[in-house]
Coordinates of N, CA and C in Angstrom, one line a residue:
G18 N -13.6 -18.7 -3.5 CA -14.6 -18.5 -2.3 C -16.0 -18.0 -3.2
P19 N -16.9 -18.2 -2.1 CA -18.3 -18.1 -2.9 C -18.4 -16.3 -3.1
K20 N -19.4 -16.7 -4.0 CA -19.8 -14.9 -4.6 C -21.3 -14.9 -4.5
I21 N -21.6 -13.6 -3.8 CA -22.5 -13.3 -2.8 C -23.1 -12.1 -3.6
E22 N -24.5 -12.3 -4.6 CA -25.0 -11.5 -5.1 C -26.3 -11.4 -4.8
G23 N -26.9 -9.8 -4.4 CA -28.4 -9.3 -4.1 C -28.9 -9.2 -5.7
N24 N -30.0 -9.0 -5.2 CA -31.5 -8.3 -6.1 C -30.9 -7.3 -7.3
Q25 N -30.4 -7.9 -8.6 CA -30.3 -7.3 -9.7 C -31.4 -5.7 -10.3
S26 N -32.6 -5.7 -9.6 CA -33.2 -4.8 -10.1 C -33.1 -3.5 -10.0
T27 N -33.5 -2.9 -10.6 CA -33.5 -1.4 -10.6 C -35.1 -0.4 -10.2
P28 N -34.6 0.6 -10.0 CA -36.2 1.8 -9.8 C -36.8 1.5 -10.7
D29 N -37.9 2.0 -10.6 CA -38.7 2.7 -11.7 C -38.3 3.9 -12.6
D30 N -37.6 4.9 -11.3 CA -37.3 6.1 -12.0 C -35.7 6.0 -12.6
P31 N -35.2 6.3 -13.7 CA -33.8 6.0 -14.2 C -33.0 7.2 -13.2
A32 N -33.6 8.5 -12.8 CA -32.7 9.3 -11.9 C -32.2 8.9 -10.8
V33 N -33.2 7.8 -10.1 CA -32.5 7.4 -8.8 C -31.1 6.1 -8.7
V34 N -30.1 6.8 -8.7 CA -29.0 6.0 -8.5 C -29.2 4.5 -7.4
V35 N -29.1 3.4 -8.3 CA -29.3 2.1 -6.9 C -28.0 1.8 -6.3
P36 N -27.9 2.0 -5.4 CA -26.6 1.4 -4.6 C -26.2 0.0 -5.1
S37 N -25.0 0.3 -5.3 CA -24.3 -1.2 -6.0 C -23.3 -1.3 -4.6
V38 N -22.8 -2.2 -4.1 CA -21.9 -2.6 -3.4 C -21.0 -3.6 -3.3
F39 N -19.7 -3.2 -3.5 CA -18.5 -4.3 -3.6 C -18.3 -4.5 -2.8
I40 N -17.7 -5.8 -1.9 CA -17.5 -6.1 -0.5 C -16.2 -7.0 -0.5
M41 N -14.8 -6.4 0.4 CA -13.6 -7.5 -0.3 C -13.4 -7.8 1.1
G42 N -12.8 -8.7 1.2 CA -12.0 -9.5 2.7 C -12.2 -11.1 2.9
D43 N -12.6 -11.1 4.3 CA -12.3 -12.5 4.6 C -13.2 -13.2 5.2
S44 N -13.7 -14.0 6.1 CA -14.6 -15.0 6.3 C -15.5 -14.0 6.9
Q45 N -15.0 -13.0 7.8 CA -16.0 -11.7 8.9 C -16.6 -11.1 7.3
A46 N -16.3 -10.7 6.2 CA -16.6 -9.9 5.3 C -17.7 -10.7 4.6
Y47 N -17.5 -11.8 4.8 CA -18.1 -12.6 4.0 C -19.6 -13.0 5.1
T48 N -19.4 -13.1 6.3 CA -20.3 -13.2 7.1 C -21.1 -12.0 7.3
F49 N -20.5 -10.9 7.3 CA -21.6 -9.3 6.8 C -22.1 -9.5 5.8
A50 N -21.4 -9.7 4.6 CA -22.5 -9.6 3.2 C -23.4 -10.5 3.5
Y51 N -23.4 -12.0 4.0 CA -24.3 -13.4 4.0 C -25.4 -12.3 4.8
S52 N -25.4 -12.0 5.7 CA -26.3 -11.7 6.7 C -26.8 -10.6 6.4
A53 N -26.4 -9.9 5.4 CA -26.9 -8.3 5.0 C -27.7 -8.3 3.3
V54 N -27.4 -9.4 2.7 CA -27.2 -9.6 1.8 C -28.9 -9.2 1.1
F55 N -29.6 -10.2 1.8 CA -31.2 -10.1 1.3 C -32.1 -9.0 2.3
P56 N -31.7 -8.5 3.3 CA -32.3 -7.5 3.5 C -31.8 -6.2 2.8
L57 N -30.8 -5.7 2.4 CA -30.3 -5.0 1.1 C -30.9 -5.0 0.0
A58 N -30.9 -6.5 -0.5 CA -31.8 -6.7 -1.7 C -33.4 -5.9 -1.9
S59 N -34.0 -6.4 -0.6 CA -35.3 -5.9 -0.5 C -35.5 -4.5 -0.4
Q60 N -34.4 -3.4 -0.5 CA -34.6 -2.2 -0.9 C -33.9 -2.0 -1.9
G61 N -33.7 -2.8 -2.9 CA -33.1 -2.7 -4.2 C -31.5 -2.4 -4.0
I62 N -30.9 -2.5 -3.0 CA -29.2 -2.6 -3.0 C -29.1 -3.7 -3.6
V63 N -27.8 -3.9 -4.4 CA -27.1 -4.6 -4.7 C -25.9 -4.6 -3.7
L64 N -25.3 -6.0 -3.5 CA -24.2 -6.2 -2.9 C -23.7 -7.7 -3.4
R65 N -22.6 -7.3 -3.6 CA -21.7 -8.2 -4.8 C -20.3 -8.3 -4.1
G66 N -19.6 -9.5 -4.0 CA -18.2 -9.4 -3.5 C -18.1 -10.7 -3.8
Q67 N -16.1 -10.9 -3.3 CA -15.9 -11.9 -3.5 C -14.9 -12.4 -1.9
P68 N -15.6 -12.3 -0.8 CA -15.1 -12.4 0.6 C -14.0 -13.8 0.3
L69 N -13.3 -13.9 0.6 CA -12.2 -15.4 0.8 C -11.9 -15.6 1.8
L70 N -12.2 -17.0 2.8 CA -12.1 -17.4 4.0 C -10.5 -17.7 4.1
G71 N -9.7 -16.9 5.2 CA -9.0 -17.3 5.5 C -7.9 -16.5 5.1
C72 N -8.6 -15.6 4.4 CA -7.5 -14.4 3.4 C -7.6 -13.2 4.0
G73 N -6.6 -12.6 4.2 CA -6.4 -11.5 4.8 C -6.0 -10.1 3.4
L74 N -6.2 -9.0 3.3 CA -5.2 -8.4 2.5 C -4.3 -7.8 2.3
W75 N -3.3 -9.2 3.3 CA -1.9 -8.8 2.7 C -1.3 -10.2 1.5
L76 N -0.4 -9.2 0.8 CA 0.0 -10.0 -0.1 C 1.8 -10.0 -0.1
G77 N 1.9 -11.1 -0.6 CA 3.6 -11.8 -0.5 C 4.5 -11.7 0.4
Y78 N 4.1 -12.6 1.6 CA 4.7 -12.8 2.8 C 5.0 -14.3 2.2
D79 N 5.9 -14.7 3.4 CA 6.6 -16.1 3.5 C 6.0 -16.9 4.3
R80 N 5.8 -16.2 5.3 CA 4.6 -16.6 6.7 C 4.3 -16.4 7.8
H81 N 3.4 -16.8 8.6 CA 2.8 -15.3 9.2 C 2.9 -16.5 10.6
Q82 N 2.9 -15.6 12.0 CA 2.8 -16.0 13.0 C 2.0 -15.8 14.1
R83 N 0.9 -16.7 14.8 CA -0.1 -16.6 15.3 C 0.3 -17.1 17.0
G84 N 0.7 -16.1 18.0 CA 1.4 -16.7 19.2 C 2.3 -18.0 18.9
D85 N 2.6 -18.9 19.3 CA 3.9 -19.5 19.1 C 3.6 -20.5 18.2
R86 N 3.0 -20.3 17.0 CA 2.6 -21.4 15.6 C 3.2 -20.4 14.6
V87 N 4.1 -21.2 13.9 CA 4.5 -20.4 12.4 C 3.7 -20.7 11.4
L88 N 3.0 -20.4 10.5 CA 2.1 -20.9 9.7 C 2.5 -20.7 8.2
P89 N 2.2 -21.4 7.2 CA 2.8 -21.1 6.2 C 2.1 -19.8 5.6
G90 N 2.4 -18.8 4.4 CA 2.1 -18.3 4.3 C 0.6 -18.2 3.6
P91 N 0.3 -16.9 2.7 CA -1.4 -17.0 2.4 C -1.8 -18.4 1.4
V92 N -2.6 -19.2 0.9 CA -2.9 -20.3 0.0 C -2.9 -19.2 -1.1
D93 N -2.5 -19.9 -2.8 CA -2.6 -19.1 -4.1 C -3.9 -18.5 -4.2
A94 N -5.1 -18.9 -3.8 CA -6.2 -17.9 -3.9 C -6.5 -17.0 -3.2
C95 N -5.8 -16.5 -2.2 CA -5.3 -15.1 -1.2 C -4.8 -14.4 -2.1
Q96 N -4.1 -15.3 -2.9 CA -3.0 -13.7 -3.8 C -3.5 -13.0 -4.8
Q97 N -5.0 -14.0 -5.3 CA -5.4 -13.6 -6.4 C -6.4 -12.2 -6.9
Y98 N -6.4 -11.7 -5.9 CA -7.1 -10.3 -5.3 C -6.9 -9.4 -6.6
P99 N -5.7 -9.0 -6.8 CA -5.0 -8.0 -7.7 C -6.3 -8.0 -8.9
T100 N -5.9 -9.6 -9.2 CA -6.5 -9.9 -10.8 C -8.2 -10.0 -10.7
T101 N -8.6 -10.8 -9.5 CA -10.1 -11.0 -9.7 C -11.0 -9.8 -9.6
W102 N -10.5 -9.0 -8.8 CA -11.4 -7.6 -8.0 C -11.6 -6.7 -9.2
P103 N -10.4 -6.6 -10.4 CA -10.8 -5.8 -11.3 C -11.7 -6.7 -12.2
V104 N -11.8 -7.6 -12.6 CA -12.8 -8.6 -13.3 C -14.3 -8.1 -12.9
L105 N -14.1 -8.6 -11.6 CA -15.7 -8.4 -10.7 C -16.1 -6.9 -11.0
L106 N -15.1 -6.0 -10.5 CA -15.7 -4.6 -10.6 C -16.4 -3.9 -12.2
A107 N -15.5 -4.6 -13.0 CA -16.0 -4.4 -14.6 C -17.2 -4.6 -15.0
E108 N -17.9 -5.9 -14.3 CA -19.0 -6.3 -14.6 C -20.2 -5.5 -14.3
R109 N -20.1 -4.6 -13.4 CA -21.0 -3.8 -13.0 C -20.5 -2.4 -12.4
E110 N -21.4 -1.6 -12.3 CA -20.9 -0.1 -12.4 C -21.1 0.2 -10.5
F111 N -20.1 -0.3 -10.1 CA -20.2 -0.4 -8.3 C -19.9 1.2 -8.0
N112 N -20.6 1.2 -7.2 CA -20.7 3.1 -6.5 C -20.5 2.7 -5.7
I113 N -19.9 1.5 -4.6 CA -19.9 1.8 -3.4 C -18.7 0.5 -3.0
A114 N -17.8 0.9 -2.6 CA -16.6 -0.5 -2.2 C -16.3 -0.6 -0.7
L115 N -16.6 -1.6 -0.5 CA -16.3 -2.0 1.3 C -15.1 -2.9 1.3
L116 N -14.1 -2.5 2.1 CA -13.0 -3.1 2.1 C -13.2 -3.3 3.7
Y117 N -12.5 -4.7 3.8 CA -12.6 -5.4 5.5 C -11.2 -5.8 5.6
P118 N -10.7 -5.0 6.5 CA -9.6 -5.6 6.9 C -9.9 -7.1 7.9
S119 N -8.8 -8.0 8.1 CA -9.2 -8.9 9.3 C -7.9 -9.2 10.2
L120 N -8.1 -10.3 10.7 CA -7.2 -10.6 11.6 C -6.2 -11.3 10.8
W121 N -6.1 -11.8 10.0 CA -5.0 -12.6 9.1 C -4.0 -11.4 8.4
D122 N -4.4 -10.0 8.5 CA -3.7 -8.8 8.2 C -2.8 -8.5 9.6
M123 N -3.8 -8.6 10.8 CA -2.9 -8.1 12.2 C -1.8 -9.5 12.6
L124 N -1.4 -10.3 11.8 CA -0.5 -11.3 12.3 C 1.0 -11.0 11.7
D125 N 1.9 -11.6 12.6 CA 3.2 -10.9 12.1 C 3.6 -11.9 11.0
K126 N 4.7 -10.8 10.4 CA 4.7 -11.9 8.9 C 6.1 -12.0 8.8
E127 N 6.5 -12.9 7.8 CA 7.9 -13.0 7.5 C 8.0 -12.8 5.7
I128 N 9.3 -11.9 5.7 CA 9.1 -11.5 4.2 C 10.9 -11.5 3.9
D129 N 10.7 -12.7 3.0 CA 12.3 -12.9 2.6 C 13.3 -13.0 3.9
G130 N 12.5 -13.7 4.3 CA 13.9 -14.0 5.7 C 13.4 -12.9 6.7
V131 N 12.8 -12.1 7.0 CA 12.7 -10.7 8.0 C 11.3 -11.0 8.4
W132 N 11.2 -11.0 9.7 CA 9.9 -11.1 10.3 C 9.6 -9.5 10.6
Y133 N 8.5 -9.2 10.6 CA 7.5 -7.8 10.8 C 7.0 -8.1 12.2
R134 N 6.8 -7.6 13.1 CA 5.8 -7.9 14.1 C 4.6 -6.6 14.1
F135 N 3.9 -6.9 14.6 CA 2.5 -6.5 14.6 C 2.4 -5.1 15.3
G136 N 2.4 -3.9 14.6 CA 2.1 -2.9 15.8 C 3.8 -1.9 15.9
T137 N 4.6 -2.7 15.6 CA 5.8 -1.9 15.1 C 5.9 -0.9 14.1
P138 N 6.6 0.0 13.8 CA 6.8 1.1 12.8 C 7.3 0.6 11.6
E139 N 7.4 -0.8 11.4 CA 7.8 -1.3 10.3 C 7.0 -1.9 10.0
F140 N 5.7 -2.6 10.7 CA 5.1 -3.7 10.4 C 4.2 -2.6 9.6
D141 N 3.8 -1.7 10.3 CA 2.8 -0.5 10.1 C 3.2 0.0 8.8
A142 N 4.1 0.3 8.3 CA 5.1 0.6 6.9 C 4.3 0.2 5.8
L143 N 4.5 -1.4 6.1 CA 4.2 -2.2 5.2 C 2.7 -2.5 4.7
W144 N 2.1 -2.7 6.1 CA 0.3 -2.6 6.1 C 0.3 -1.6 5.5
L145 N 0.4 -0.5 5.4 CA -0.1 0.8 4.8 C -0.1 0.7 3.5
E146 N 1.6 -0.1 3.0 CA 1.4 0.0 1.2 C 0.5 -1.3 1.1
Q147 N 0.1 -2.4 1.7 CA -0.6 -3.6 0.9 C -2.4 -2.4 1.2
M148 N -2.2 -1.8 2.0 CA -3.6 -1.2 2.2 C -4.2 -0.3 0.8
R149 N -2.9 0.8 0.4 CA -2.9 1.4 -0.2 C -3.3 0.6 -1.8
A150 N -2.5 -0.4 -1.7 CA -2.5 -1.5 -3.1 C -4.0 -1.7 -3.4
A151 N -4.3 -2.5 -2.2 CA -5.9 -2.6 -2.0 C -7.0 -1.8 -2.6
L152 N -6.5 -0.3 -2.3 CA -7.2 0.5 -2.6 C -7.4 1.1 -4.0
R153 N -5.9 1.2 -4.1 CA -5.9 1.6 -6.0 C -6.9 0.6 -6.8
I154 N -7.1 -0.7 -6.7 CA -7.7 -1.3 -7.5 C -9.2 -1.2 -7.1
V155 N -10.0 -1.4 -6.5 CA -11.0 -0.3 -6.2 C -11.4 1.0 -6.4
Q156 N -10.5 2.4 -6.1 CA -11.3 3.8 -5.8 C -11.4 4.3 -7.7
T157 N -12.1 4.7 -7.8 CA -12.4 5.4 -8.8 C -13.1 7.0 -8.3
P158 N -13.0 8.1 -9.0 CA -13.4 9.3 -9.1 C -15.1 8.9 -8.5
D159 N -15.9 8.1 -8.9 CA -17.0 8.2 -9.0 C -17.8 7.2 -7.9
R160 N -16.6 6.2 -7.3 CA -16.7 5.1 -6.2 C -16.7 5.8 -4.8
K161 N -17.7 5.7 -3.9 CA -17.7 5.8 -2.6 C -16.7 4.4 -1.9
L162 N -16.1 5.0 -1.0 CA -15.3 3.9 -0.5 C -15.1 3.9 1.1
A163 N -15.6 2.5 1.7 CA -15.3 2.6 3.4 C -14.9 1.4 3.7
I164 N -14.5 2.1 4.8 CA -13.1 0.4 5.6 C -14.3 0.6 6.5
F165 N -14.1 -1.1 6.7 CA -14.6 -1.1 8.4 C -13.6 -1.5 9.0
T166 N -14.1 -0.9 10.4 CA -12.8 -1.4 11.3 C -12.3 -2.6 11.6
M167 N -11.7 -3.1 12.3 CA -11.7 -4.5 13.0 C -12.2 -4.8 14.0
P168 N -13.0 -5.6 14.0 CA -14.0 -6.0 15.0 C -13.0 -6.5 16.2
Y169 N -13.3 -6.2 17.6 CA -12.6 -6.9 18.5 C -13.5 -8.4 18.7
L170 N -12.7 -9.2 18.7 CA -13.2 -10.8 18.8 C -12.5 -11.5 19.8
R171 N -13.5 -11.6 20.4 CA -12.8 -12.2 22.2 C -12.7 -13.7 22.0
S172 N -11.2 -13.9 22.1 CA -11.7 -15.5 22.0 C -11.5 -16.4 23.2
D173 N -12.1 -17.5 23.1 CA -12.4 -18.0 24.9 C -11.2 -19.6 24.5
W174 N -10.7 -19.4 23.5 CA -10.0 -20.4 22.9 C -8.6 -20.8 23.8
T175 N -8.1 -20.4 25.2 CA -7.1 -20.2 25.8 C -6.6 -21.5 26.6
D176 N -7.9 -21.2 26.7 CA -8.2 -22.9 27.4 C -7.5 -24.1 27.1
L177 N -7.6 -23.9 25.3 CA -7.3 -25.4 24.2 C -5.8 -24.6 24.2
C178 N -5.6 -23.6 24.4 CA -4.2 -23.1 23.8 C -3.6 -22.4 24.9
P179 N -3.2 -22.3 25.9 CA -2.5 -21.3 27.0 C -1.4 -20.6 26.6
S180 N -0.6 -21.4 25.6 CA 0.3 -20.4 25.2 C 0.1 -19.8 23.9
C181 N -1.2 -19.8 23.2 CA -1.2 -19.2 22.2 C -1.5 -17.6 22.4
V182 N -1.0 -16.9 21.6 CA -1.5 -15.2 21.7 C -2.6 -15.1 20.5
F183 N -3.8 -14.4 20.8 CA -4.7 -14.1 20.1 C -4.9 -12.4 20.2
V184 N -4.1 -11.9 19.1 CA -3.9 -10.7 18.9 C -5.4 -10.2 18.4
E185 N -6.5 -10.6 17.9 CA -7.5 -10.4 17.8 C -8.6 -10.1 18.9
S186 N -7.9 -10.2 20.3 CA -8.5 -10.3 21.6 C -8.4 -9.6 22.4
D187 N -7.4 -8.4 21.6 CA -7.0 -7.7 22.4 C -7.7 -6.4 21.9
P188 N -8.4 -5.5 22.8 CA -8.7 -4.3 21.6 C -7.6 -3.3 21.6
K189 N -6.8 -3.2 22.3 CA -5.9 -2.0 21.3 C -5.1 -2.9 20.2
N190 N -5.2 -4.2 20.3 CA -4.7 -3.9 18.8 C -5.4 -4.1 17.8
T191 N -6.9 -4.6 17.9 CA -7.8 -4.3 17.0 C -8.2 -2.9 16.8
D192 N -7.8 -2.0 17.6 CA -8.0 -0.4 17.4 C -6.4 0.2 16.8
H193 N -5.8 -0.5 16.7 CA -4.1 0.0 16.1 C -4.4 -0.7 14.8
L194 N -4.9 -1.6 14.3 CA -5.7 -2.1 13.0 C -6.1 -1.1 12.3

């Protein structure tokens, strides 16, 4: 995915800590970062990350389901963040990390032939494991962490696909995530 970088300048006063923000997530994280990078850079704040389009934070599943559509698991690029994030994080002293879960993380998942349905205790337990794994990569004692909440995304696609269920279009689902 594209890399997003802000202004690399530092303030004249070395005692002032310049916020340096690393953002992770999918196309929603990319959209946020793209719209924020220049206003933040004008304030001396560095924003960098590697959000990937169509990639959630969930690793290691075989297939996922959206409505009545069963789709293949994530592409290889989506599975690379455990190795790519540490490299990017080592390039700079990031003092803030933003983690952005997405609708890809809400979809029912098949793992080793067993389906895990969004909102069930089994799904939730696995999702917490996934989040903890992502957090272990970015957390340090000196880095603040923020986790975005999944936004409610109203979908008007039901006319195109009446049998589809858009989990991101139900506020109780986005609140649950």
